[in-house]
CSV table of N, CA and C in Angstrom, one decimal:
chain,number,residue,atom,x,y,z
J,202,MET,N,15.6,-8.5,0.0
J,202,MET,CA,14.1,-8.3,-0.6
J,202,MET,C,13.4,-7.0,-0.2
J,203,LYS,N,12.4,-6.8,-0.4
J,203,LYS,CA,11.7,-6.1,-1.0
J,203,LYS,C,11.0,-5.4,0.4
J,204,HIS,N,11.1,-4.4,0.9
J,204,HIS,CA,10.4,-3.5,2.1
J,204,HIS,C,9.4,-2.7,1.6
J,205,LEU,N,8.2,-2.7,2.3
J,205,LEU,CA,7.1,-1.6,2.3
J,205,LEU,C,7.0,-0.7,3.5
J,206,ILE,N,7.5,0.4,3.3
J,206,ILE,CA,6.8,1.2,4.6
J,206,ILE,C,5.8,2.8,4.1
J,207,VAL,N,4.8,2.4,4.5
J,207,VAL,CA,3.4,3.1,4.5
J,207,VAL,C,3.5,4.3,5.5
J,208,ALA,N,4.0,5.4,5.4
J,208,ALA,CA,3.7,6.6,5.9
J,208,ALA,C,2.7,7.8,5.7
J,209,SER,N,2.1,8.2,6.8
J,209,SER,CA,1.5,9.2,6.8
J,209,SER,C,1.1,9.9,8.3
J,210,HIS,N,1.0,11.1,7.7
J,210,HIS,CA,0.4,12.3,8.8
J,210,HIS,C,-0.9,11.1,9.8
J,211,ALA,N,-1.3,11.5,10.6
J,211,ALA,CA,-2.1,10.7,11.3
J,211,ALA,C,-2.2,9.0,11.1
J,212,HIS,N,-3.5,9.0,10.9
J,212,HIS,CA,-3.8,7.1,11.3
J,212,HIS,C,-4.1,6.8,9.7
J,213,PHE,N,-3.7,7.7,8.7
J,213,PHE,CA,-3.9,7.2,7.2
J,213,PHE,C,-3.2,5.9,6.5
J,214,SER,N,-2.1,6.0,7.1
J,214,SER,CA,-1.5,4.7,6.7
J,214,SER,C,-1.8,3.2,7.1
J,215,GLN,N,-1.9,3.7,8.3
J,215,GLN,CA,-2.3,2.4,9.5
J,215,GLN,C,-3.9,2.1,8.8
J,216,GLY,N,-5.0,2.7,8.5
J,216,GLY,CA,-6.0,2.6,7.6
J,216,GLY,C,-6.1,1.7,6.5
J,217,LEU,N,-4.8,2.3,5.5
J,217,LEU,CA,-4.8,1.6,4.1
J,217,LEU,C,-3.6,0.1,4.8
J,218,LEU,N,-3.1,0.0,5.3
J,218,LEU,CA,-2.4,-1.5,5.3
J,218,LEU,C,-3.4,-2.1,6.1
J,219,GLU,N,-4.1,-1.7,6.9
J,219,GLU,CA,-5.4,-2.7,7.5
J,219,GLU,C,-6.0,-3.1,6.3
J,220,SER,N,-6.7,-2.2,5.5
J,220,SER,CA,-7.5,-2.7,3.9
J,220,SER,C,-6.4,-3.6,3.1
J,221,LEU,N,-5.5,-3.3,3.2
J,221,LEU,CA,-4.5,-4.4,2.5
J,221,LEU,C,-4.5,-5.8,3.1
J,222,GLU,N,-4.0,-5.6,4.5
J,222,GLU,CA,-4.4,-6.7,5.1
J,222,GLU,C,-5.6,-7.8,5.3
J,223,LEU,N,-6.7,-7.1,4.8
J,223,LEU,CA,-8.1,-7.3,4.4
J,223,LEU,C,-7.9,-8.2,3.8
J,224,VAL,N,-7.7,-7.6,2.3
J,224,VAL,CA,-7.7,-8.3,1.1
J,224,VAL,C,-6.5,-9.4,0.9
J,225,PHE,N,-5.4,-9.1,1.4
J,225,PHE,CA,-4.5,-10.2,1.2
J,225,PHE,C,-3.7,-10.9,2.4
J,226,GLY,N,-4.1,-10.4,3.0
J,226,GLY,CA,-3.4,-10.9,5.0
J,226,GLY,C,-2.1,-10.1,4.9
J,227,ALA,N,-1.8,-10.7,6.1
J,227,ALA,CA,-0.4,-9.8,6.7
J,227,ALA,C,0.6,-10.0,5.6
J,228,ARG,N,1.6,-9.3,5.1
J,228,ARG,CA,2.1,-9.3,4.1
J,228,ARG,C,3.8,-9.3,5.0
J,229,GLU,N,4.6,-9.8,4.5
J,229,GLU,CA,5.9,-9.9,5.1
J,229,GLU,C,6.4,-8.4,4.8
J,230,GLY,N,7.5,-7.4,5.2
J,230,GLY,CA,8.7,-6.5,4.7
J,230,GLY,C,7.4,-5.5,4.8
J,231,VAL,N,6.4,-5.2,5.3
J,231,VAL,CA,5.2,-4.1,5.8
J,231,VAL,C,5.5,-3.5,6.5
J,232,THR,N,6.1,-2.2,6.8
J,232,THR,CA,6.0,-1.4,7.7
J,232,THR,C,4.9,-0.3,8.4
J,233,VAL,N,4.5,0.4,9.0
J,233,VAL,CA,3.6,1.6,8.7
J,233,VAL,C,3.9,2.8,10.1
J,234,LEU,N,4.1,4.1,9.3
J,234,LEU,CA,4.4,5.0,10.1
J,234,LEU,C,3.1,6.2,10.7
J,235,THR,N,2.9,6.1,11.1
J,235,THR,CA,2.0,7.0,11.5
J,235,THR,C,2.5,8.1,12.5
J,236,ALA,N,2.6,9.7,11.9
J,236,ALA,CA,3.4,10.9,12.0
J,236,ALA,C,2.1,11.6,13.2
J,237,PHE,N,2.8,12.1,14.2
J,237,PHE,CA,2.2,13.1,14.6
J,237,PHE,C,0.6,12.8,15.4
J,238,VAL,N,1.1,11.6,15.8
J,238,VAL,CA,0.2,10.9,16.8
J,238,VAL,C,0.6,10.2,17.7
J,239,ASP,N,-0.2,9.8,19.0
J,239,ASP,CA,0.7,9.0,20.1
J,239,ASP,C,1.9,8.8,20.1
J,240,GLY,N,2.0,10.1,20.3
J,240,GLY,CA,3.7,10.4,20.7
J,240,GLY,C,4.5,10.4,19.6
J,241,HIS,N,4.3,10.3,18.4
J,241,HIS,CA,5.2,10.1,17.3
J,241,HIS,C,5.2,11.4,16.5
J,242,ASP,N,6.3,12.4,17.6
J,242,ASP,CA,6.0,14.1,16.9
J,242,ASP,C,7.2,14.5,16.1
J,243,ASP,N,8.2,13.3,16.4
J,243,ASP,CA,9.8,13.6,15.8
J,243,ASP,C,10.1,12.6,14.2
J,244,ILE,N,9.6,13.5,13.1
J,244,ILE,CA,9.2,12.7,11.8
J,244,ILE,C,10.8,12.1,11.7
J,245,ALA,N,11.8,12.9,12.1
J,245,ALA,CA,13.2,12.6,11.8
J,245,ALA,C,13.7,11.5,12.7
J,246,HIS,N,13.3,11.3,13.6
J,246,HIS,CA,13.5,9.7,14.1
J,246,HIS,C,12.4,8.7,13.9
J,247,GLU,N,11.5,9.1,13.6
J,247,GLU,CA,10.3,8.0,13.2
J,247,GLU,C,11.1,7.4,11.9
J,248,ALA,N,11.5,8.1,10.8
J,248,ALA,CA,11.6,7.9,9.3
J,248,ALA,C,13.1,6.7,9.9
J,249,GLU,N,14.2,7.6,10.6
J,249,GLU,CA,15.1,6.2,11.0
J,249,GLU,C,15.1,5.4,11.3
J,250,GLN,N,13.9,5.1,12.3
J,250,GLN,CA,13.9,4.2,13.2
J,250,GLN,C,13.0,2.9,11.9
J,251,ALA,N,12.3,3.6,10.9
J,251,ALA,CA,11.1,2.6,9.9
J,251,ALA,C,12.5,2.0,9.4
J,252,LEU,N,13.3,3.2,8.7
J,252,LEU,CA,14.5,2.2,7.9
J,252,LEU,C,15.4,1.5,9.1
J,253,ALA,N,15.7,1.5,10.0
J,253,ALA,CA,16.9,1.3,10.4
J,253,ALA,C,16.9,-0.4,11.0
J,254,GLY,N,15.9,-1.0,10.8
J,254,GLY,CA,16.1,-2.2,10.8
J,254,GLY,C,15.8,-3.3,9.3
J,255,ILE,N,16.0,-2.4,8.5
J,255,ILE,CA,16.1,-3.3,7.2
J,255,ILE,C,17.6,-3.2,6.7
J,256,PRO,N,17.7,-4.3,6.4
J,256,PRO,CA,19.4,-4.0,5.8
J,256,PRO,C,19.6,-3.6,4.3
J,257,ALA,N,20.7,-2.9,4.5
J,257,ALA,CA,21.5,-2.0,3.8
J,257,ALA,C,21.2,-2.4,2.1
J,258,GLU,N,21.4,-3.8,1.7
J,258,GLU,CA,21.2,-4.1,0.4
J,258,GLU,C,19.9,-4.8,-0.1
J,259,ASP,N,19.0,-4.6,1.0
J,259,ASP,CA,17.6,-4.8,0.2
J,259,ASP,C,16.8,-3.4,-0.4
J,260,GLU,N,15.8,-3.7,-0.8
J,260,GLU,CA,15.0,-2.5,-1.5
J,260,GLU,C,13.9,-2.4,-0.6
J,261,VAL,N,13.7,-0.6,-0.6
J,261,VAL,CA,12.7,-0.3,-0.1
J,261,VAL,C,11.8,0.9,-0.7
J,262,ILE,N,10.7,0.7,-0.8
J,262,ILE,CA,9.7,1.1,-1.0
J,262,ILE,C,8.6,2.0,-0.1
J,263,VAL,N,9.3,3.4,0.0
J,263,VAL,CA,8.2,4.2,1.1
J,263,VAL,C,7.0,4.5,0.1
J,264,CYS,N,5.9,4.9,0.7
J,264,CYS,CA,4.7,5.4,0.1
J,264,CYS,C,4.3,6.3,1.1
J,265,THR,N,4.0,7.6,0.6
J,265,THR,CA,3.9,8.7,1.6
J,265,THR,C,2.2,9.1,1.1
J,266,ASP,N,2.1,10.1,2.2
J,266,ASP,CA,0.4,10.8,1.8
J,266,ASP,C,0.4,11.9,0.8
J,267,VAL,N,1.2,12.9,1.4
J,267,VAL,CA,1.6,14.2,0.3
J,267,VAL,C,2.4,14.6,-0.3
J,268,LEU,N,2.5,14.5,-1.4
J,268,LEU,CA,4.0,15.2,-2.0
J,268,LEU,C,4.2,16.7,-1.3
J,269,GLY,N,5.7,17.0,-0.8
J,269,GLY,CA,5.7,18.4,0.0
J,269,GLY,C,5.6,18.3,1.3
J,270,GLY,N,4.9,17.3,1.8
J,270,GLY,CA,4.4,17.3,3.4
J,270,GLY,C,5.5,17.0,4.2
J,271,SER,N,5.5,16.8,5.5
J,271,SER,CA,6.6,16.2,6.5
J,271,SER,C,7.2,15.2,6.4
J,272,VAL,N,6.1,14.3,6.2
J,272,VAL,CA,6.5,12.7,5.9
J,272,VAL,C,7.5,12.6,4.8
J,273,ASN,N,6.8,13.2,3.5
J,273,ASN,CA,7.6,12.8,2.4
J,273,ASN,C,9.1,13.3,2.3
J,274,ASN,N,8.5,14.6,3.0
J,274,ASN,CA,10.1,15.4,3.0
J,274,ASN,C,11.1,14.6,3.8
J,275,GLU,N,10.8,14.1,4.7
J,275,GLU,CA,11.6,13.5,5.5
J,275,GLU,C,12.5,11.9,5.0
J,276,PHE,N,11.4,11.2,3.9
J,276,PHE,CA,11.9,10.5,3.1
J,276,PHE,C,12.8,10.9,1.8
J,277,LEU,N,12.6,12.0,1.6
J,277,LEU,CA,13.2,12.5,0.8
J,277,LEU,C,14.5,12.9,0.8
J,278,LYS,N,14.8,13.4,2.0
J,278,LYS,CA,16.3,13.5,2.6
J,278,LYS,C,16.8,12.3,2.4
J,279,ARG,N,16.6,11.2,2.5
J,279,ARG,CA,17.7,9.9,2.8
J,279,ARG,C,17.5,9.3,1.3
J,280,LEU,N,17.2,10.1,0.2
J,280,LEU,CA,17.0,9.6,-1.1
J,280,LEU,C,19.3,9.0,-1.4
J,281,ALA,N,19.4,10.3,-1.3
J,281,ALA,CA,21.0,10.2,-1.6
J,281,ALA,C,21.8,9.3,-0.8
J,282,SER,N,21.5,8.9,0.5
J,282,SER,CA,22.4,8.6,1.3
J,282,SER,C,21.9,6.6,1.4
J,283,ARG,N,21.1,6.4,1.2
J,283,ARG,CA,20.1,5.4,1.3
J,283,ARG,C,20.3,4.1,-0.4
J,284,PRO,N,20.9,3.9,-1.1
J,284,PRO,CA,20.6,3.2,-1.8
J,284,PRO,C,20.0,1.8,-2.0
J,285,GLY,N,18.8,1.7,-3.1
J,285,GLY,CA,18.0,1.1,-2.9
J,285,GLY,C,16.5,1.7,-2.2
J,286,LEU,N,16.7,3.4,-2.1
J,286,LEU,CA,15.3,3.5,-1.7
J,286,LEU,C,14.3,3.9,-2.3
J,287,HIS,N,13.0,3.8,-2.6
J,287,HIS,CA,12.4,4.4,-3.5
J,287,HIS,C,11.2,5.1,-2.9
J,288,VAL,N,10.8,6.2,-3.6
J,288,VAL,CA,9.8,7.4,-2.4
J,288,VAL,C,8.7,7.3,-3.3
J,289,VAL,N,7.4,6.8,-3.0
J,289,VAL,CA,6.2,7.7,-4.1
J,289,VAL,C,5.4,8.0,-3.2
J,290,THR,N,4.7,9.2,-3.4
J,290,THR,CA,3.7,9.8,-3.0
J,290,THR,C,2.2,9.9,-3.4
J,291,ASN,N,1.6,10.5,-2.8
J,291,ASN,CA,-0.1,10.4,-3.0
J,291,ASN,C,-1.0,9.1,-3.0
J,292,MET,N,-0.4,8.5,-2.2
J,292,MET,CA,-0.6,7.1,-2.1
J,292,MET,C,-2.1,6.9,-1.8
J,293,ASN,N,-2.7,5.6,-2.4
J,293,ASN,CA,-3.9,5.5,-2.0
J,293,ASN,C,-4.0,3.8,-2.4
J,294,LEU,N,-5.2,2.9,-1.7
J,294,LEU,CA,-4.8,1.5,-1.9
J,294,LEU,C,-5.0,0.9,-3.1
J,295,PRO,N,-5.5,1.6,-4.3
J,295,PRO,CA,-4.4,0.5,-5.5
J,295,PRO,C,-3.0,0.5,-5.6
J,296,LEU,N,-2.6,1.9,-5.2
J,296,LEU,CA,-1.7,1.6,-5.6
J,296,LEU,C,-0.7,1.0,-4.7
J,297,LEU,N,-1.2,0.8,-3.4
J,297,LEU,CA,0.0,-0.2,-2.7
J,297,LEU,C,-0.5,-1.6,-2.9
J,298,LEU,N,-1.7,-2.1,-3.0
J,298,LEU,CA,-2.0,-3.6,-3.5
J,298,LEU,C,-0.8,-3.8,-5.0
J,299,GLN,N,-0.8,-2.8,-6.0
J,299,GLN,CA,0.0,-3.4,-6.8
J,299,GLN,C,1.6,-3.3,-6.5
J,300,LEU,N,2.2,-2.4,-5.5
J,300,LEU,CA,3.3,-2.1,-5.1
J,300,LEU,C,4.0,-3.4,-4.0
J,301,SER,N,2.8,-3.9,-3.6
J,301,SER,CA,3.4,-5.3,-3.1
J,301,SER,C,3.6,-6.2,-3.6
J,302,PHE,N,3.1,-6.2,-4.8
J,302,PHE,CA,3.4,-7.7,-5.8
J,302,PHE,C,4.1,-7.2,-6.4
J,303,ALA,N,4.9,-5.8,-6.9
J,303,ALA,CA,6.2,-5.5,-7.4
J,303,ALA,C,7.2,-6.7,-8.0
J,304,GLU,N,7.6,-6.8,-9.2
J,304,GLU,CA,8.5,-7.7,-9.4
J,304,GLU,C,9.6,-6.9,-8.8
J,305,ASP,N,10.6,-8.2,-7.9
J,305,ASP,CA,11.8,-7.1,-7.2
J,305,ASP,C,13.0,-7.0,-8.3
J,306,ALA,N,13.4,-7.5,-9.7
J,306,ALA,CA,14.3,-7.8,-10.4
J,306,ALA,C,14.3,-6.4,-11.1
J,307,ASP,N,13.4,-5.7,-11.4
J,307,ASP,CA,13.8,-4.4,-11.8
J,307,ASP,C,13.1,-3.3,-11.2
J,308,LEU,N,13.2,-3.1,-9.8
J,308,LEU,CA,11.8,-2.6,-9.0
J,308,LEU,C,11.5,-1.1,-9.5
J,309,ALA,N,13.0,-0.2,-9.9
J,309,ALA,CA,12.0,1.2,-10.2
J,309,ALA,C,11.1,1.2,-11.3
J,310,GLU,N,11.8,0.3,-12.1
J,310,GLU,CA,11.0,0.2,-13.8
J,310,GLU,C,9.6,-0.4,-13.3
J,311,SER,N,9.4,-1.6,-12.0
J,311,SER,CA,7.8,-2.2,-12.1
J,311,SER,C,7.2,-0.7,-11.0
J,312,ILE,N,8.2,0.3,-10.2
J,312,ILE,CA,7.4,1.7,-9.9
J,312,ILE,C,6.6,2.0,-11.1
J,313,ARG,N,7.7,2.5,-11.7
J,313,ARG,CA,7.4,3.6,-12.9
J,313,ARG,C,6.0,3.0,-13.7
J,314,SER,N,6.2,2.1,-14.0
J,314,SER,CA,4.9,1.2,-14.6
J,314,SER,C,3.6,1.3,-13.9
J,315,ILE,N,3.7,1.2,-12.6
J,315,ILE,CA,2.3,1.3,-11.3
J,315,ILE,C,2.1,2.4,-11.6
J,316,VAL,N,3.3,3.1,-11.2
J,316,VAL,CA,2.3,5.0,-10.9
J,316,VAL,C,1.8,5.4,-12.3
J,317,SER,N,2.0,4.6,-13.3
J,317,SER,CA,2.0,5.4,-14.7
J,317,SER,C,0.2,5.0,-15.1
J,318,SER,N,-0.1,4.1,-14.5
J,318,SER,CA,-1.3,3.0,-14.8
J,318,SER,C,-2.4,3.6,-14.3
J,319,PRO,N,-3.7,3.6,-15.0
J,319,PRO,CA,-4.7,4.0,-14.6
J,319,PRO,C,-5.6,3.5,-13.8
J,320,GLU,N,-5.3,2.4,-13.1
J,320,GLU,CA,-5.9,1.7,-12.2
J,320,GLU,C,-5.6,2.3,-10.8
J,321,VAL,N,-4.3,3.2,-10.8
J,321,VAL,CA,-4.0,3.9,-9.5
J,321,VAL,C,-4.6,5.4,-9.2
J,322,ARG,N,-5.0,5.7,-10.5
J,322,ARG,CA,-5.1,7.1,-10.3
J,322,ARG,C,-6.7,7.2,-9.7
J,323,PRO,N,-6.8,8.6,-9.6
J,323,PRO,CA,-8.4,8.9,-9.1
J,323,PRO,C,-9.1,8.9,-10.3
J,324,VAL,N,-10.6,8.8,-9.9
J,324,VAL,CA,-11.1,8.6,-11.0
J,324,VAL,C,-12.2,9.6,-10.9
J,325,TYR,N,-12.8,10.5,-11.6
J,325,TYR,CA,-14.3,11.3,-11.3
J,325,TYR,C,-15.6,10.8,-11.8
J,326,CYS,N,-15.9,10.0,-10.7
J,326,CYS,CA,-17.2,9.2,-11.5
J,326,CYS,C,-18.1,9.6,-12.3
J,327,ASN,N,-18.8,11.1,-11.8
J,327,ASN,CA,-19.2,11.8,-12.8
J,327,ASN,C,-19.0,11.8,-14.0
J,328,ASP,N,-18.0,12.0,-14.4
J,328,ASP,CA,-17.6,11.9,-15.9
J,328,ASP,C,-17.4,10.5,-16.7
J,329,THR,N,-17.3,10.2,-15.7
J,329,THR,CA,-17.5,8.3,-16.2
J,329,THR,C,-18.7,7.6,-16.5
J,330,PHE,N,-19.4,8.2,-15.7
J,330,PHE,CA,-21.1,7.9,-15.6
J,330,PHE,C,-21.9,9.0,-16.4
J,331,ALA,N,-21.4,9.7,-17.0
J,331,ALA,CA,-21.8,10.7,-18.1
J,331,ALA,C,-21.4,10.3,-19.2
J,332,ALA,N,-20.2,10.2,-19.1
J,332,ALA,CA,-19.8,9.0,-20.7
J,332,ALA,C,-20.5,8.0,-21.0
J,333,ALA,N,-20.7,7.1,-20.0
J,333,ALA,CA,-21.4,6.3,-20.2
J,333,ALA,C,-22.7,6.3,-20.8
J,334,ASP,N,-23.9,6.8,-19.9
J,334,ASP,CA,-24.6,7.2,-20.3
J,334,ASP,C,-24.9,7.5,-21.7
J,335,GLU,N,-24.0,8.6,-22.3
J,335,GLU,CA,-24.4,9.5,-23.7
J,335,GLU,C,-24.2,8.5,-24.6
J,336,ASP,N,-23.4,6.5,-24.2
J,336,ASP,CA,-23.0,5.8,-25.3
J,336,ASP,C,-24.6,5.4,-25.1
J,337,ASP,N,-25.1,4.9,-24.2
J,337,ASP,CA,-26.4,4.2,-24.2
J,337,ASP,C,-27.1,4.9,-24.6
J,338,GLU,N,-28.0,3.7,-25.7
J,338,GLU,CA,-29.1,4.1,-26.5
J,338,GLU,C,-30.3,3.2,-26.0
J,339,PHE,N,-31.5,4.1,-25.7
J,339,PHE,CA,-32.7,3.8,-25.4
J,339,PHE,C,-34.0,3.8,-26.0
């Protein structure tokens, strides 16, 4: 089974999960980790707890908020010791939407495809709008 851990500083991950559930309903195998709020100050313990209930043979995608941040770094420490652990950072809602429906057959390849797709990258709308405006003839 595939599991998804949505982990961030403060309540960012909770907000993303609520948005995901608004669109698709509650998903099985999804856990949220909100670090450094509500007494969740020991990120090493929180990361361990998030992974503890997941069978070792199951694959886990951990999405974190910031590359190099304490939440991301804590899960990166576990890559070598936990087979089937995939860590993706700089998360956003389009990324979570696609990852929640990723195929389990070759999960690493699915993740690579998703993170390289234009649908999950930030877009500077001013440039997009300006380019579209230039193409319009009045």
